[in-house]
Tab-separated table of C-alpha atoms in Angstrom:
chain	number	residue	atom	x	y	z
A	1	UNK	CA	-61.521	-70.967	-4.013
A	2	UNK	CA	-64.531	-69.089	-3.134
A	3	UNK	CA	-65.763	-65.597	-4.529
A	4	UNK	CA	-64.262	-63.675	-1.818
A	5	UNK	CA	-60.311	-65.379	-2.270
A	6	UNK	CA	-60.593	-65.183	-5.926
A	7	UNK	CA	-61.150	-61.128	-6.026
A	8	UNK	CA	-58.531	-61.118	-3.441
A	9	UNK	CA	-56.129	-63.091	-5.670
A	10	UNK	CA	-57.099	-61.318	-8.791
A	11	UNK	CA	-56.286	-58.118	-6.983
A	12	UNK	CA	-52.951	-59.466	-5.707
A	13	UNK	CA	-52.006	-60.763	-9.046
A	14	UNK	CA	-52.858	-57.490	-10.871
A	15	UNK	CA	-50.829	-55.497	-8.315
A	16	UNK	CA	-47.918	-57.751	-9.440
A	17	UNK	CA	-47.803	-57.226	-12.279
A	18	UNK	CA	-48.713	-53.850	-12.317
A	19	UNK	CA	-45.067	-53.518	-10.266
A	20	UNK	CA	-43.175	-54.774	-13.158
A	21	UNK	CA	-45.320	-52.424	-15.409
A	22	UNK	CA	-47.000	-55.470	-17.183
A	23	UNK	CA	-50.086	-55.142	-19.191
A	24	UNK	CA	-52.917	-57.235	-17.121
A	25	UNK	CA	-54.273	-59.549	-19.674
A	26	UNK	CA	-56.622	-62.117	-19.399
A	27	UNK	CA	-53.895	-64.746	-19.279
A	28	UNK	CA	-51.859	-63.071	-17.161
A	29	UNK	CA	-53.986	-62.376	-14.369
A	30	UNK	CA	-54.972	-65.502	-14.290
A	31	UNK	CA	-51.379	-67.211	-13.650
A	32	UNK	CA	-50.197	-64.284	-11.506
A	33	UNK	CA	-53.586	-64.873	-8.940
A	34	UNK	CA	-52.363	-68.775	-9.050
A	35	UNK	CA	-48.442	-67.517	-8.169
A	36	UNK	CA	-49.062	-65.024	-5.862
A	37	UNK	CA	-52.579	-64.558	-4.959
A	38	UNK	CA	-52.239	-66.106	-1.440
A	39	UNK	CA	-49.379	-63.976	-0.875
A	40	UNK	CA	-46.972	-67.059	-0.491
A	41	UNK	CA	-44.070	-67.519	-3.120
A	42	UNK	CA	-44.720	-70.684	-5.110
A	43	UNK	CA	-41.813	-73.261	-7.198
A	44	UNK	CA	-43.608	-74.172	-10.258
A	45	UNK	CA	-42.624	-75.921	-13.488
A	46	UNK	CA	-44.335	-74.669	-16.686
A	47	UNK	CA	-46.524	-77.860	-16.716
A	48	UNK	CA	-47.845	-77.717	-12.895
A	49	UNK	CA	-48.973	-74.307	-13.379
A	50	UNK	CA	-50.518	-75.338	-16.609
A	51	UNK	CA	-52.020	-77.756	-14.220
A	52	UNK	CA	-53.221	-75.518	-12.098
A	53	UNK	CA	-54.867	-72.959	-14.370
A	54	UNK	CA	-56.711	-76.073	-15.632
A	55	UNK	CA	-57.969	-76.893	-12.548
A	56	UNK	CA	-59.546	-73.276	-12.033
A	57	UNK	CA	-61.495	-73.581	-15.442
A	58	UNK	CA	-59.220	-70.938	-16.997
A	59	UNK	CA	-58.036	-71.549	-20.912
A	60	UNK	CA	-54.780	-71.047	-21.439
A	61	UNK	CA	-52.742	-72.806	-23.587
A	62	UNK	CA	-49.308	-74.644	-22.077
A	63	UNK	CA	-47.345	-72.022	-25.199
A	64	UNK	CA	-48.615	-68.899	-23.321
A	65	UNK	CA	-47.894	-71.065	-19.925
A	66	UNK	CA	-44.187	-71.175	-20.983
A	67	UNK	CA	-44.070	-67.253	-22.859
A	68	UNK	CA	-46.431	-65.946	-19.785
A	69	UNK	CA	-43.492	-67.152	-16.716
A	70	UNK	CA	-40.143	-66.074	-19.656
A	71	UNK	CA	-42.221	-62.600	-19.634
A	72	UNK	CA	-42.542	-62.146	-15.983
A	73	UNK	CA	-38.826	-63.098	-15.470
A	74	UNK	CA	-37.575	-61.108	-18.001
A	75	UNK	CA	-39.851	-58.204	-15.584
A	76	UNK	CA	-37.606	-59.500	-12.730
A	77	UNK	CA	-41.000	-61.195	-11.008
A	78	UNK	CA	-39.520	-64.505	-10.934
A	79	UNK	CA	-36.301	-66.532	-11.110
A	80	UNK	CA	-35.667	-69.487	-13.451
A	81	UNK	CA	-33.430	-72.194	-11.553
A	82	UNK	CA	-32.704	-74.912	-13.864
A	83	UNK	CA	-32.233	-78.277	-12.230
A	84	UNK	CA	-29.968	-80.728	-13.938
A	85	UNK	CA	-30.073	-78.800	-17.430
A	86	UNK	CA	-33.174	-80.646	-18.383
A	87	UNK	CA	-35.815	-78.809	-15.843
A	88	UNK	CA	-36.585	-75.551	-14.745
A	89	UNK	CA	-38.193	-74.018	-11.753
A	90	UNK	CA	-40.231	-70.686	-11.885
A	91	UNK	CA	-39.473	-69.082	-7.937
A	92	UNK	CA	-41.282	-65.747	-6.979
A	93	UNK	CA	-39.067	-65.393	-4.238
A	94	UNK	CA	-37.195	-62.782	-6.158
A	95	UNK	CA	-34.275	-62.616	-3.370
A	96	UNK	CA	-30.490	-63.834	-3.409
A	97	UNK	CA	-31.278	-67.730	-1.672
A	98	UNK	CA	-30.359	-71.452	-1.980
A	99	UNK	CA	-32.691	-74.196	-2.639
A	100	UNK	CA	-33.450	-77.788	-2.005
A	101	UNK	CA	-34.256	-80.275	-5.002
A	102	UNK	CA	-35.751	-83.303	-3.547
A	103	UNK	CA	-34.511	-85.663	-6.463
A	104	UNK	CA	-37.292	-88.263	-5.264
A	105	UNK	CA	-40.305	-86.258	-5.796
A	106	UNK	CA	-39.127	-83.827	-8.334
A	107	UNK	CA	-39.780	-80.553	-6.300
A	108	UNK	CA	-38.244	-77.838	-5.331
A	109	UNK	CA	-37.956	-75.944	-1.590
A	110	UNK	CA	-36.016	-72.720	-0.658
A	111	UNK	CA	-32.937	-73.542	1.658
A	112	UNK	CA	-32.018	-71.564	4.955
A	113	UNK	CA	-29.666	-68.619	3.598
A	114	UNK	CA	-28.833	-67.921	7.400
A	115	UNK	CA	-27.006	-71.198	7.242
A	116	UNK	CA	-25.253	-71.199	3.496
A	117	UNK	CA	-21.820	-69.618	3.741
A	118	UNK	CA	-20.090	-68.776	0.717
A	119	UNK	CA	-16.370	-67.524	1.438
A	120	UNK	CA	-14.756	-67.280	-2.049
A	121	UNK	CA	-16.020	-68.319	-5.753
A	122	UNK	CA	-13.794	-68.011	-8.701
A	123	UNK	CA	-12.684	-65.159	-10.662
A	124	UNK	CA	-14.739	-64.126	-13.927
A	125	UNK	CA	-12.516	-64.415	-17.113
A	126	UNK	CA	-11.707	-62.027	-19.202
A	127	UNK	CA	-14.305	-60.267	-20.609
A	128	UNK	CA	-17.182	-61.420	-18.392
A	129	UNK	CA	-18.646	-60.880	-14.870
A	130	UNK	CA	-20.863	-63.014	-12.626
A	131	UNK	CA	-24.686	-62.428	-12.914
A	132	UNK	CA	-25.084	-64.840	-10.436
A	133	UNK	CA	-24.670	-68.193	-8.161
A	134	UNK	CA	-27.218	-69.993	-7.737
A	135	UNK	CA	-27.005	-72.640	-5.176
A	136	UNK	CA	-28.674	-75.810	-5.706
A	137	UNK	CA	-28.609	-78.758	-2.851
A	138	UNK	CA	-29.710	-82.182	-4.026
A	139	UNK	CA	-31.687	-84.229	-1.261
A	140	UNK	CA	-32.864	-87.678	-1.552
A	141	UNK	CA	-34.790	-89.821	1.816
A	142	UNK	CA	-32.613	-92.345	3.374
């Protein structure tokens, strides 16, 4: 990234996080101009975006990785889909939509919602109500 797309990043990242009312550290800035500094949403694990902070000289520990994305979740800037109860996905795409897991390379896309149809789910027990559904489709190449 060049001068120019780095400001630009930093700017969009602050802005973020300035919309869930988050204090801009260091730390955070950083990892917020790697999620949403293009202005694309991003699937990330804990360890790519450790990674990727890496990568862009930045030292943050993979502890503040993990506390950073729980944070900004908890802020309602990202969903955590868990895959298989052993691995979760960080999505910025804060809206109500399925996604792919391509079990053969480990990653994970959003799914059409136009083409997901949902026409009945069960009934919450007693005591409890549905926070959500989250809609998972496992792929694998032929």
């Amino acid at each position: 990234m060049d001068n120019i797309q780095t400001e630009r990043a930093q700017k969009r990242g602050n802005a973020w996080l300035a919309t869930a009312g988050l204090r801009p550290t260091r730390q955070r800035v950083a990892l917020a101009a790697l999620l949403v500094g293009d202005g694309e949403h991003r699937h990330v694990t804990a360890e790519s975006l450790f990674a990727a902070v890496q990568d862009h000289g930045e030292q943050v520990s993979l502890a503040t990785v993990y506390n950073t994305l729980r944070a900004f979740c908890d802020a309602g800037l990202m969903h955590e889909i868990t895959v298989d109860g052993t691995k979760s996905y960080f999505d910025t795409n804060t809206h109500d939509h399925p996604h792919f897991f391509w079990e053969d390379s480990g990653t994970l896309t959003d799914a059409p919602s136009e083409e997901l149809e949902i026409t009945r789910i069960p009934n919450a027990p007693d005591g409890a109500e549905i926070a959500s559904v989250d809609v998972v489709i496992r792929l694998r190449r032929k």
